[in-house]
mmCIF file of C-alpha atoms and ligand atoms in Angstrom:
data_model
loop_
_atom_site.group_PDB
_atom_site.id
_atom_site.type_symbol
_atom_site.label_atom_id
_atom_site.label_comp_id
_atom_site.label_asym_id
_atom_site.label_seq_id
_atom_site.Cartn_x
_atom_site.Cartn_y
_atom_site.Cartn_z
ATOM 1 C CA MET A 1 89.264 138.457 107.118
ATOM 2 C CA ILE A 2 90.486 135.312 105.319
ATOM 3 C CA SER A 3 88.955 136.230 101.917
ATOM 4 C CA SER A 4 90.768 139.393 101.687
ATOM 5 C CA ARG A 5 94.048 137.505 101.682
ATOM 6 C CA ILE A 6 93.106 135.144 98.871
ATOM 7 C CA THR A 7 94.916 135.981 95.771
ATOM 8 C CA ILE A 8 93.427 134.686 92.478
ATOM 9 C CA GLN A 9 96.092 133.146 90.213
ATOM 10 C CA PRO A 10 95.169 132.878 86.626
ATOM 11 C CA ALA A 11 96.077 129.836 84.399
ATOM 12 C CA PRO A 12 99.566 130.147 82.945
ATOM 13 C CA LEU A 13 100.168 131.486 79.441
ATOM 14 C CA LEU A 14 102.242 128.317 78.598
ATOM 15 C CA SER A 15 102.055 124.730 79.520
ATOM 16 C CA VAL A 16 105.144 122.600 78.772
ATOM 17 C CA ILE A 17 104.056 119.001 78.465
ATOM 18 C CA VAL A 18 106.682 116.523 79.191
ATOM 19 C CA PRO A 19 105.934 112.821 78.595
ATOM 20 C CA THR A 20 108.158 110.522 80.770
ATOM 21 C CA PHE A 21 108.894 106.930 81.255
ATOM 22 C CA LYS A 22 111.757 106.206 83.653
ATOM 23 C CA GLU A 23 113.148 109.639 83.728
ATOM 24 C CA ARG A 24 113.432 110.070 87.633
ATOM 25 C CA ASP A 25 117.051 111.484 87.583
ATOM 26 C CA ASN A 26 116.238 114.207 84.904
ATOM 27 C CA VAL A 27 112.884 115.753 86.068
ATOM 28 C CA ALA A 28 114.640 118.193 88.684
ATOM 29 C CA GLU A 29 117.176 119.414 86.370
ATOM 30 C CA LEU A 30 114.536 119.969 83.664
ATOM 31 C CA VAL A 31 112.366 122.182 85.914
ATOM 32 C CA ARG A 32 115.593 124.019 86.939
ATOM 33 C CA ARG A 33 116.274 124.792 83.267
ATOM 34 C CA LEU A 34 112.842 125.780 82.522
ATOM 35 C CA HIS A 35 112.953 128.243 85.333
ATOM 36 C CA LEU A 36 115.987 129.759 84.015
ATOM 37 C CA ALA A 37 114.905 129.840 80.353
ATOM 38 C CA LEU A 38 111.347 131.201 80.877
ATOM 39 C CA VAL A 39 112.013 134.235 82.876
ATOM 40 C CA GLY A 40 109.201 136.635 82.775
ATOM 41 C CA VAL A 41 106.813 134.033 81.429
ATOM 42 C CA ALA A 42 103.824 132.532 83.264
ATOM 43 C CA TRP A 43 104.436 128.779 82.759
ATOM 44 C CA GLU A 44 103.695 125.487 84.227
ATOM 45 C CA VAL A 45 105.090 122.000 83.448
ATOM 46 C CA ILE A 46 102.943 118.962 83.202
ATOM 47 C CA PHE A 47 104.793 115.612 83.467
ATOM 48 C CA VAL A 48 102.746 112.786 82.011
ATOM 49 C CA ASP A 49 104.170 109.618 83.457
ATOM 50 C CA ASP A 50 103.075 106.167 82.563
ATOM 51 C CA ASP A 51 103.722 104.728 86.162
ATOM 52 C CA SER A 52 107.416 104.414 85.729
ATOM 53 C CA PRO A 53 108.759 101.789 87.972
ATOM 54 C CA ASP A 54 111.579 104.065 89.046
ATOM 55 C CA GLY A 55 109.276 106.539 90.746
ATOM 56 C CA THR A 56 109.453 109.303 88.264
ATOM 57 C CA ALA A 57 105.816 110.470 89.232
ATOM 58 C CA ASP A 58 106.913 110.638 92.866
ATOM 59 C CA ALA A 59 109.987 112.634 92.138
ATOM 60 C CA VAL A 60 107.641 115.110 90.154
ATOM 61 C CA ARG A 61 105.265 115.292 93.018
ATOM 62 C CA ALA A 62 108.094 115.991 95.496
ATOM 63 C CA LEU A 63 109.065 118.913 93.348
ATOM 64 C CA ALA A 64 105.399 120.178 93.084
ATOM 65 C CA LEU A 65 105.190 120.485 96.925
ATOM 66 C CA THR A 66 107.558 123.468 96.781
ATOM 67 C CA ASP A 67 106.794 124.678 93.246
ATOM 68 C CA ALA A 68 103.169 124.968 92.219
ATOM 69 C CA ARG A 69 104.284 125.483 88.434
ATOM 70 C CA VAL A 70 105.063 121.669 88.534
ATOM 71 C CA ARG A 71 102.205 119.136 87.907
ATOM 72 C CA CYS A 72 101.985 115.472 87.418
ATOM 73 C CA VAL A 73 99.526 113.411 85.429
ATOM 74 C CA GLN A 74 100.153 109.711 86.400
ATOM 75 C CA ARG A 75 98.589 107.135 84.044
ATOM 76 C CA ILE A 76 98.197 103.540 85.355
ATOM 77 C CA GLY A 77 98.368 100.544 82.874
ATOM 78 C CA ARG A 78 98.999 102.695 79.874
ATOM 79 C CA ARG A 79 101.910 103.361 77.530
ATOM 80 C CA GLY A 80 102.593 105.480 74.733
ATOM 81 C CA LEU A 81 104.381 108.801 74.021
ATOM 82 C CA SER A 82 101.854 110.423 71.711
ATOM 83 C CA SER A 83 98.795 109.657 73.840
ATOM 84 C CA ALA A 84 100.680 110.969 76.940
ATOM 85 C CA CYS A 85 101.279 114.276 75.146
ATOM 86 C CA VAL A 86 97.593 114.487 74.078
ATOM 87 C CA GLU A 87 96.329 113.877 77.577
ATOM 88 C CA GLY A 88 98.788 116.407 79.018
ATOM 89 C CA MET A 89 97.527 118.995 76.683
ATOM 90 C CA LEU A 90 93.934 118.166 77.651
ATOM 91 C CA ALA A 91 94.837 118.528 81.290
ATOM 92 C CA SER A 92 96.035 121.979 80.826
ATOM 93 C CA SER A 93 94.080 125.390 80.348
ATOM 94 C CA ALA A 94 97.013 127.486 78.923
ATOM 95 C CA PRO A 95 96.392 129.133 75.483
ATOM 96 C CA TYR A 96 99.987 127.985 74.532
ATOM 97 C CA LEU A 97 101.134 124.379 74.594
ATOM 98 C CA CYS A 98 104.602 123.097 74.312
ATOM 99 C CA VAL A 99 105.719 119.441 73.973
ATOM 100 C CA MET A 100 109.358 118.483 75.050
ATOM 101 C CA ASP A 101 111.173 115.444 76.144
ATOM 102 C CA GLY A 102 112.003 114.809 79.695
ATOM 103 C CA ASP A 103 115.482 113.595 79.151
ATOM 104 C CA LEU A 104 117.044 117.208 78.527
ATOM 105 C CA GLN A 105 117.864 116.227 74.976
ATOM 106 C CA HIS A 106 115.681 119.257 73.678
ATOM 107 C CA ASP A 107 117.249 122.743 73.933
ATOM 108 C CA GLU A 108 115.041 124.687 76.482
ATOM 109 C CA THR A 109 116.829 127.941 75.601
ATOM 110 C CA ILE A 110 114.916 128.341 72.435
ATOM 111 C CA LEU A 111 111.588 128.296 74.237
ATOM 112 C CA PRO A 112 111.235 132.089 74.629
ATOM 113 C CA ASP A 113 112.019 132.466 70.740
ATOM 114 C CA MET A 114 109.173 129.796 69.964
ATOM 115 C CA LEU A 115 106.721 131.518 72.317
ATOM 116 C CA GLY A 116 107.568 135.088 70.749
ATOM 117 C CA ARG A 117 106.927 133.816 67.239
ATOM 118 C CA LEU A 118 103.634 132.119 68.259
ATOM 119 C CA THR A 119 102.308 135.185 69.972
ATOM 120 C CA GLY A 120 103.824 137.776 67.633
ATOM 121 C CA GLN A 121 103.214 136.136 64.266
ATOM 122 C CA ASP A 122 100.158 134.611 62.598
ATOM 123 C CA LEU A 123 101.216 131.085 63.326
ATOM 124 C CA ASP A 124 99.633 127.828 64.573
ATOM 125 C CA ILE A 125 102.655 125.905 65.502
ATOM 126 C CA VAL A 126 106.388 126.392 65.975
ATOM 127 C CA VAL A 127 108.828 123.343 65.680
ATOM 128 C CA GLY A 128 112.114 122.832 67.202
ATOM 129 C CA SER A 129 114.032 121.744 64.213
ATOM 130 C CA ARG A 130 117.319 119.826 63.686
ATOM 131 C CA TYR A 131 117.036 119.992 59.940
ATOM 132 C CA VAL A 132 117.196 123.810 59.354
ATOM 133 C CA ALA A 133 120.183 125.963 59.112
ATOM 134 C CA GLY A 134 121.605 126.326 62.590
ATOM 135 C CA GLY A 135 120.016 122.971 63.861
ATOM 136 C CA ALA A 136 121.941 119.582 64.226
ATOM 137 C CA ILE A 137 121.325 116.020 65.215
ATOM 138 C CA GLY A 138 124.237 116.021 67.687
ATOM 139 C CA ASP A 139 126.251 112.840 68.169
ATOM 140 C CA TRP A 140 123.870 110.282 66.624
ATOM 141 C CA THR A 141 125.285 107.323 65.148
ATOM 142 C CA ALA A 142 125.167 107.138 61.374
ATOM 143 C CA ARG A 143 122.471 104.384 61.445
ATOM 144 C CA ARG A 144 120.116 106.415 63.535
ATOM 145 C CA ALA A 145 120.806 109.551 61.345
ATOM 146 C CA TRP A 146 119.917 107.519 58.323
ATOM 147 C CA ILE A 147 116.649 106.104 59.784
ATOM 148 C CA SER A 148 115.630 109.524 60.880
ATOM 149 C CA ARG A 149 116.098 110.824 57.434
ATOM 150 C CA LEU A 150 114.283 108.096 55.838
ATOM 151 C CA ALA A 151 111.403 108.446 58.222
ATOM 152 C CA THR A 152 111.320 112.242 57.492
ATOM 153 C CA ARG A 153 111.097 111.589 53.713
ATOM 154 C CA ILE A 154 108.247 108.893 54.016
ATOM 155 C CA SER A 155 106.331 111.313 56.324
ATOM 156 C CA HIS A 156 106.053 113.795 53.405
ATOM 157 C CA LEU A 157 103.253 111.503 52.282
ATOM 158 C CA VAL A 158 101.048 113.053 54.909
ATOM 159 C CA VAL A 159 102.812 116.345 56.086
ATOM 160 C CA PRO A 160 103.819 119.419 54.000
ATOM 161 C CA PRO A 161 107.181 118.934 52.313
ATOM 162 C CA ALA A 162 108.116 122.257 53.463
ATOM 163 C CA LEU A 163 108.386 121.014 56.996
ATOM 164 C CA HIS A 164 111.964 119.890 57.564
ATOM 165 C CA ASP A 165 111.735 118.109 60.746
ATOM 166 C CA PRO A 166 108.302 116.349 61.122
ATOM 167 C CA MET A 167 109.967 113.651 63.416
ATOM 168 C CA SER A 168 110.548 116.328 66.097
ATOM 169 C CA GLY A 169 109.142 115.730 69.440
ATOM 170 C CA PHE A 170 109.732 119.419 70.398
ATOM 171 C CA PHE A 171 107.181 122.022 69.413
ATOM 172 C CA MET A 172 104.900 124.742 70.522
ATOM 173 C CA LEU A 173 101.364 125.247 69.385
ATOM 174 C CA THR A 174 98.201 127.431 70.190
ATOM 175 C CA ARG A 175 95.279 125.801 71.826
ATOM 176 C CA PRO A 176 92.866 126.488 68.856
ATOM 177 C CA ALA A 177 95.189 124.517 66.585
ATOM 178 C CA PHE A 178 95.287 121.530 68.996
ATOM 179 C CA THR A 179 91.652 121.672 69.673
ATOM 180 C CA ALA A 180 90.834 121.639 65.963
ATOM 181 C CA SER A 181 92.535 118.249 65.414
ATOM 182 C CA VAL A 182 92.458 116.495 68.713
ATOM 183 C CA ARG A 183 89.439 114.423 67.807
ATOM 184 C CA SER A 184 91.129 113.186 64.570
ATOM 185 C CA LEU A 185 94.431 112.351 66.085
ATOM 186 C CA SER A 186 95.525 108.664 65.752
ATOM 187 C CA SER A 187 97.633 109.067 69.076
ATOM 188 C CA THR A 188 99.597 106.035 68.468
ATOM 189 C CA GLY A 189 103.382 105.566 68.753
ATOM 190 C CA PHE A 190 105.956 108.295 69.053
ATOM 191 C CA LYS A 191 105.245 110.720 66.166
ATOM 192 C CA ILE A 192 102.844 113.144 67.671
ATOM 193 C CA LEU A 193 103.960 116.020 65.391
ATOM 194 C CA VAL A 194 103.384 113.933 62.198
ATOM 195 C CA ASP A 195 99.904 113.078 63.631
ATOM 196 C CA LEU A 196 99.051 116.792 64.267
ATOM 197 C CA PHE A 197 99.996 117.984 60.963
ATOM 198 C CA ALA A 198 98.322 115.204 59.197
ATOM 199 C CA SER A 199 95.086 115.459 61.188
ATOM 200 C CA SER A 200 94.576 119.218 61.121
ATOM 201 C CA PRO A 201 91.431 120.105 59.129
ATOM 202 C CA THR A 202 93.261 123.134 57.671
ATOM 203 C CA PRO A 203 96.917 123.384 56.776
ATOM 204 C CA LEU A 204 98.879 124.432 59.783
ATOM 205 C CA ARG A 205 100.749 127.751 59.558
ATOM 206 C CA PHE A 206 104.176 126.955 60.993
ATOM 207 C CA ALA A 207 107.766 128.096 61.489
ATOM 208 C CA GLU A 208 110.983 126.138 62.453
ATOM 209 C CA VAL A 209 113.427 127.295 64.990
ATOM 210 C CA PRO A 210 116.841 125.439 64.803
ATOM 211 C CA TYR A 211 118.309 123.588 67.789
ATOM 212 C CA THR A 212 120.974 120.920 68.478
ATOM 213 C CA PHE A 213 119.823 117.528 69.727
ATOM 214 C CA ARG A 214 121.704 116.801 73.016
ATOM 215 C CA SER A 215 122.908 113.574 73.988
ATOM 216 C CA ARG A 216 121.297 111.906 77.095
ATOM 217 C CA ASN A 217 122.961 111.959 80.424
ATOM 218 C CA ALA A 218 120.671 109.783 82.610
ATOM 219 C CA GLY A 219 118.242 106.976 81.736
ATOM 220 C CA GLU A 220 117.894 105.406 78.268
ATOM 221 C CA SER A 221 116.057 105.843 75.042
ATOM 222 C CA LYS A 222 112.742 103.990 74.599
ATOM 223 C CA LEU A 223 112.943 104.060 70.856
ATOM 224 C CA ASP A 224 112.791 100.401 69.635
ATOM 225 C CA ASN A 225 111.532 98.243 66.668
ATOM 226 C CA ARG A 226 108.006 98.637 67.710
ATOM 227 C CA VAL A 227 108.310 102.357 67.242
ATOM 228 C CA ALA A 228 108.902 101.777 63.625
ATOM 229 C CA TRP A 229 105.899 99.493 63.237
ATOM 230 C CA ASP A 230 103.756 102.055 65.096
ATOM 231 C CA TYR A 231 105.122 104.765 62.875
ATOM 232 C CA GLY A 232 103.926 102.680 59.725
ATOM 233 C CA MET A 233 100.609 102.157 61.387
ATOM 234 C CA LEU A 234 100.300 105.972 62.021
ATOM 235 C CA LEU A 235 100.944 106.595 58.353
ATOM 236 C CA ALA A 236 98.632 104.060 57.169
ATOM 237 C CA ASP A 237 95.871 105.374 59.322
ATOM 238 C CA LYS A 238 96.363 108.879 57.918
ATOM 239 C CA LEU A 239 96.514 107.495 54.316
ATOM 240 C CA VAL A 240 93.701 104.912 54.365
ATOM 241 C CA GLY A 241 92.321 104.943 57.833
ATOM 242 C CA HIS A 242 89.076 106.387 56.529
ATOM 243 C CA LEU A 243 88.548 103.378 54.414
ATOM 244 C CA ILE A 244 89.941 100.394 56.294
ATOM 245 C CA PRO A 245 90.554 100.291 60.030
ATOM 246 C CA VAL A 246 94.304 100.217 60.625
ATOM 247 C CA ARG A 247 93.972 97.346 63.069
ATOM 248 C CA PHE A 248 92.512 95.142 60.270
ATOM 249 C CA LEU A 249 95.312 96.179 58.041
ATOM 250 C CA SER A 250 97.779 95.116 60.647
ATOM 251 C CA PHE A 251 95.971 91.722 61.132
ATOM 252 C CA ALA A 252 95.742 91.135 57.505
ATOM 253 C CA LEU A 253 99.582 91.904 56.999
ATOM 254 C CA ILE A 254 100.422 89.514 59.694
ATOM 255 C CA GLY A 255 97.996 86.958 58.189
ATOM 256 C CA GLY A 256 99.842 87.425 54.954
ATOM 257 C CA ALA A 257 103.152 86.912 56.560
ATOM 258 C CA GLY A 258 101.613 83.775 58.185
ATOM 259 C CA VAL A 259 100.854 82.219 54.849
ATOM 260 C CA GLY A 260 104.584 82.483 54.088
ATOM 261 C CA VAL A 261 105.378 80.730 57.432
ATOM 262 C CA HIS A 262 102.916 77.999 56.439
ATOM 263 C CA PHE A 263 104.520 77.353 53.008
ATOM 264 C CA LEU A 264 108.097 77.508 54.457
ATOM 265 C CA CYS A 265 107.194 74.992 57.169
ATOM 266 C CA LEU A 266 105.314 72.729 54.547
ATOM 267 C CA SER A 267 107.921 72.745 51.963
ATOM 268 C CA LEU A 268 110.606 71.887 54.710
ATOM 269 C CA LEU A 269 108.569 68.966 55.944
ATOM 270 C CA MET A 270 107.895 67.675 52.513
ATOM 271 C CA ALA A 271 111.529 68.058 51.449
ATOM 272 C CA LEU A 272 112.575 65.959 54.588
ATOM 273 C CA GLY A 273 110.165 63.271 53.215
ATOM 274 C CA ARG A 274 109.377 61.766 56.669
ATOM 275 C CA THR A 275 105.846 63.063 56.881
ATOM 276 C CA ASP A 276 102.803 62.536 54.612
ATOM 277 C CA PHE A 277 101.076 65.543 53.164
ATOM 278 C CA ALA A 278 98.166 65.662 55.476
ATOM 279 C CA THR A 279 100.392 65.571 58.544
ATOM 280 C CA ALA A 280 102.814 68.197 57.171
ATOM 281 C CA HIS A 281 99.860 70.423 56.212
ATOM 282 C CA THR A 282 98.418 70.128 59.673
ATOM 283 C CA MET A 283 101.616 70.923 61.448
ATOM 284 C CA ALA A 284 102.212 73.875 59.110
ATOM 285 C CA THR A 285 98.682 75.169 59.903
ATOM 286 C CA GLY A 286 99.309 74.922 63.509
ATOM 287 C CA LEU A 287 102.602 76.802 63.407
ATOM 288 C CA ALA A 288 100.992 79.525 61.128
ATOM 289 C CA MET A 289 98.300 79.933 63.586
ATOM 290 C CA LEU A 290 100.828 80.243 66.549
ATOM 291 C CA PHE A 291 102.816 82.751 64.642
ATOM 292 C CA ASN A 292 99.805 84.861 63.779
ATOM 293 C CA PHE A 293 98.649 84.812 67.368
ATOM 294 C CA THR A 294 101.924 85.686 68.769
ATOM 295 C CA LEU A 295 102.529 88.646 66.379
ATOM 296 C CA ASN A 296 99.044 90.028 66.567
ATOM 297 C CA ASN A 297 99.281 89.862 70.310
ATOM 298 C CA LEU A 298 102.552 91.818 70.082
ATOM 299 C CA LEU A 299 101.532 94.337 67.474
ATOM 300 C CA THR A 300 97.930 94.550 66.470
ATOM 301 C CA TYR A 301 96.649 94.295 70.045
ATOM 302 C CA ARG A 302 99.609 95.684 71.854
ATOM 303 C CA ASP A 303 97.252 97.814 73.707
ATOM 304 C CA ARG A 304 95.254 94.698 74.991
ATOM 305 C CA ARG A 305 98.256 92.370 75.153
ATOM 306 C CA LEU A 306 97.622 89.031 76.858
ATOM 307 C CA SER A 307 100.111 87.502 79.041
ATOM 308 C CA GLY A 308 100.419 84.654 81.627
ATOM 309 C CA LEU A 309 97.466 82.311 81.600
ATOM 310 C CA GLY A 310 95.462 84.824 79.563
ATOM 311 C CA TRP A 311 97.950 84.003 76.759
ATOM 312 C CA PHE A 312 96.878 80.564 76.527
ATOM 313 C CA VAL A 313 93.327 81.160 77.029
ATOM 314 C CA GLY A 314 93.574 83.665 74.109
ATOM 315 C CA LEU A 315 95.441 81.097 71.956
ATOM 316 C CA PHE A 316 92.597 78.609 72.409
ATOM 317 C CA TRP A 317 89.909 81.152 71.386
ATOM 318 C CA PHE A 318 92.138 82.217 68.473
ATOM 319 C CA VAL A 319 92.657 78.684 67.144
ATOM 320 C CA LEU A 320 88.914 78.052 67.553
ATOM 321 C CA ALA A 321 87.809 81.265 65.771
ATOM 322 C CA CYS A 322 90.435 80.821 62.972
ATOM 323 C CA SER A 323 89.329 77.146 62.519
ATOM 324 C CA ILE A 324 85.810 78.396 61.846
ATOM 325 C CA GLY A 325 87.242 81.178 59.698
ATOM 326 C CA ALA A 326 89.109 78.472 57.622
ATOM 327 C CA LEU A 327 85.866 76.326 57.235
ATOM 328 C CA ALA A 328 83.983 79.408 55.785
ATOM 329 C CA ASN A 329 86.945 80.309 53.680
ATOM 330 C CA VAL A 330 87.056 76.803 51.999
ATOM 331 C CA GLY A 331 83.212 76.523 52.013
ATOM 332 C CA ILE A 332 82.790 79.740 50.012
ATOM 333 C CA ALA A 333 85.583 79.223 47.570
ATOM 334 C CA ILE A 334 84.282 75.652 46.690
ATOM 335 C CA TYR A 335 80.739 77.163 46.267
ATOM 336 C CA LEU A 336 82.149 80.050 43.961
ATOM 337 C CA PHE A 337 84.228 77.646 42.061
ATOM 338 C CA LYS A 338 81.361 75.475 41.279
ATOM 339 C CA LEU A 339 79.371 78.483 40.036
ATOM 340 C CA ASP A 340 81.606 79.812 37.419
ATOM 341 C CA GLY A 341 84.860 77.727 37.481
ATOM 342 C CA GLY A 342 87.261 80.651 37.888
ATOM 343 C CA TRP A 343 89.672 79.551 40.762
ATOM 344 C CA PRO A 344 91.586 82.686 41.494
ATOM 345 C CA LEU A 345 88.413 84.641 42.113
ATOM 346 C CA ALA A 346 86.737 81.929 44.184
ATOM 347 C CA ALA A 347 90.017 81.546 46.234
ATOM 348 C CA LEU A 348 90.277 85.257 46.851
ATOM 349 C CA ALA A 349 86.557 85.582 47.844
ATOM 350 C CA GLY A 350 87.268 82.707 50.335
ATOM 351 C CA ILE A 351 90.335 84.423 51.688
ATOM 352 C CA ALA A 352 88.556 87.673 52.078
ATOM 353 C CA VAL A 353 85.561 86.274 53.956
ATOM 354 C CA GLY A 354 87.690 84.089 56.076
ATOM 355 C CA SER A 355 90.072 86.989 57.025
ATOM 356 C CA VAL A 356 87.234 89.273 57.808
ATOM 357 C CA TRP A 357 85.643 86.513 59.982
ATOM 358 C CA ASN A 358 88.932 85.754 61.700
ATOM 359 C CA TYR A 359 89.389 89.523 62.505
ATOM 360 C CA VAL A 360 85.982 90.189 63.846
ATOM 361 C CA ALA A 361 85.755 86.848 65.849
ATOM 362 C CA THR A 362 89.309 87.235 67.376
ATOM 363 C CA SER A 363 88.741 90.868 68.305
ATOM 364 C CA ALA A 364 85.539 89.812 70.246
ATOM 365 C CA LEU A 365 86.852 86.509 71.635
ATOM 366 C CA THR A 366 90.606 86.721 72.027
ATOM 367 C CA TRP A 367 91.353 90.475 72.508
ATOM 368 C CA LYS A 368 87.960 91.496 73.866
ATOM 369 C CA LYS A 369 87.930 94.966 75.204
ATOM 370 C CA ARG A 370 87.844 94.856 79.046
ATOM 371 C CA SER A 371 84.905 96.860 80.253
ATOM 372 C CA ALA A 372 86.335 99.599 82.513
HETATM 373 N N1 GDD B 401 104.538 108.852 79.235
HETATM 374 C C1 GDD B 401 105.385 108.181 78.255
HETATM 375 N N2 GDD B 401 104.860 106.981 77.867
HETATM 376 N N3 GDD B 401 106.500 108.709 77.965
HETATM 377 C C2 GDD B 401 107.337 108.044 77.106
HETATM 378 C C3 GDD B 401 107.150 106.847 76.758
HETATM 379 C C4 GDD B 401 105.812 106.198 76.996
HETATM 380 O O1 GDD B 401 105.409 105.104 76.674
HETATM 381 N N4 GDD B 401 108.173 106.457 75.931
HETATM 382 C C5 GDD B 401 109.023 107.470 75.940
HETATM 383 N N5 GDD B 401 108.504 108.433 76.709
HETATM 384 C C6 GDD B 401 109.258 109.651 76.945
HETATM 385 C C7 GDD B 401 110.614 109.600 77.535
HETATM 386 O O2 GDD B 401 110.740 109.420 78.840
HETATM 387 C C8 GDD B 401 111.219 110.897 77.119
HETATM 388 O O3 GDD B 401 110.931 111.934 77.978
HETATM 389 C C9 GDD B 401 110.577 111.201 75.750
HETATM 390 O O4 GDD B 401 109.194 110.367 75.824
HETATM 391 C C10 GDD B 401 111.382 110.677 74.418
HETATM 392 O O5 GDD B 401 111.588 109.396 74.536
HETATM 393 P P1 GDD B 401 113.061 108.927 74.263
HETATM 394 O O6 GDD B 401 113.040 107.469 74.510
HETATM 395 O O7 GDD B 401 114.200 109.721 74.918
HETATM 396 O O8 GDD B 401 113.089 109.075 72.825
HETATM 397 P P2 GDD B 401 114.278 109.428 71.759
HETATM 398 O O9 GDD B 401 115.426 110.321 72.268
HETATM 399 O O10 GDD B 401 114.787 108.296 71.220
HETATM 400 O O11 GDD B 401 113.414 110.298 70.669
HETATM 401 C C11 GDD B 401 113.111 111.470 70.750
HETATM 402 O O12 GDD B 401 113.697 112.159 69.812
HETATM 403 C C12 GDD B 401 112.974 112.194 68.486
HETATM 404 C C13 GDD B 401 113.697 112.984 67.542
HETATM 405 O O13 GDD B 401 114.337 112.155 66.554
HETATM 406 C C14 GDD B 401 111.582 111.809 70.788
HETATM 407 O O14 GDD B 401 111.473 113.092 71.366
HETATM 408 C C15 GDD B 401 110.836 111.793 69.624
HETATM 409 O O15 GDD B 401 109.572 112.223 69.765
HETATM 410 C C16 GDD B 401 111.516 112.469 68.554
HETATM 411 O O16 GDD B 401 110.911 112.364 67.419
HETATM 412 MN MN1 MN B 402 115.620 110.914 74.269
#
């Protein structure tokens, strides 16, 4: 009888979650190394790939055909290291979860030690650390080392100072610890560990295991300037997100920079002396709107970014919405100014109402959420 031959296989003890973007040439080697490192442990590896154009997901599925410990979650039309890790963990049933890079830069030989500590001690999370005795950053440039140290220092606004390497993307945690914070995670950007520590309802009990960050052999790093912006937004969300939506904060910051662009353009045109004030002011307003639209499209709404024809349609709605915002701004400021004569307060109130209007109107008109 068939049924007598069915063997029931329980879920693995450990899921290794590996976010990937363009790592085709690294996945087979990573699986081979996990196999060697995790002898005697029931494990699986879940690659969460954001539809890499190099066919990483296909490479993973090809491996999975001969090794059921290998799984693939392929996300279409999505990007993001942190959110990939979160969704990988949600796709697993294992009681212990590990996150590691797919480019072989993290040292898989410390995995048994990390698991041993997590199962044997009263801990929620074990962090692979470059900044404790025995750990090292490998052959980083002085610039990157400096940036990492600075980011680490700033992170201590929201994570315990005793944690030496909150920037690490290499850690292992218990499922209850993950479940407790999953609904509070920001899930933006690269820094999932900072997010976990800052979102946990109770302080995480942690240990750090040293390792040396290896250099990459295949593919390239996806770390860029936007990662720094995302990191700032993650910290802002953790610090003030319960008071102000972080998207509004980003919108307002860019709006502030737009005022700078406006004045720069205006003073330049006035200094040249070929245009009258009204023309110069109109041109400066146009440039500032273009600046605001472009930056908001790149940063504030990077998850709903407009391109091609949509970019022009979006710009049209943006200019329309912001023109109404400007009218409201001026109207309210004049009204308040007439009431009690204090111009700074009247101006501020006008700006506040105008900004909130612009934010609400453009989020509904320009970057409206597509219904799925
Ligand atoms: N799914 C998905 N989506 N994966 C991504 C994305 C994305 O948008 N961007 C990057 N990854 C994957 C990469 O393919 C790689 O496996 C891993 O995330 C880390 O990306 P790298 O581009 O190699 O980052 P890094 O080496 O510069 O930075 C790493 O080291 C830092 C330590 O300073 C990351 O692990 C960071 O998390 C870590 O903090
Ligand atoms: Mn890397």
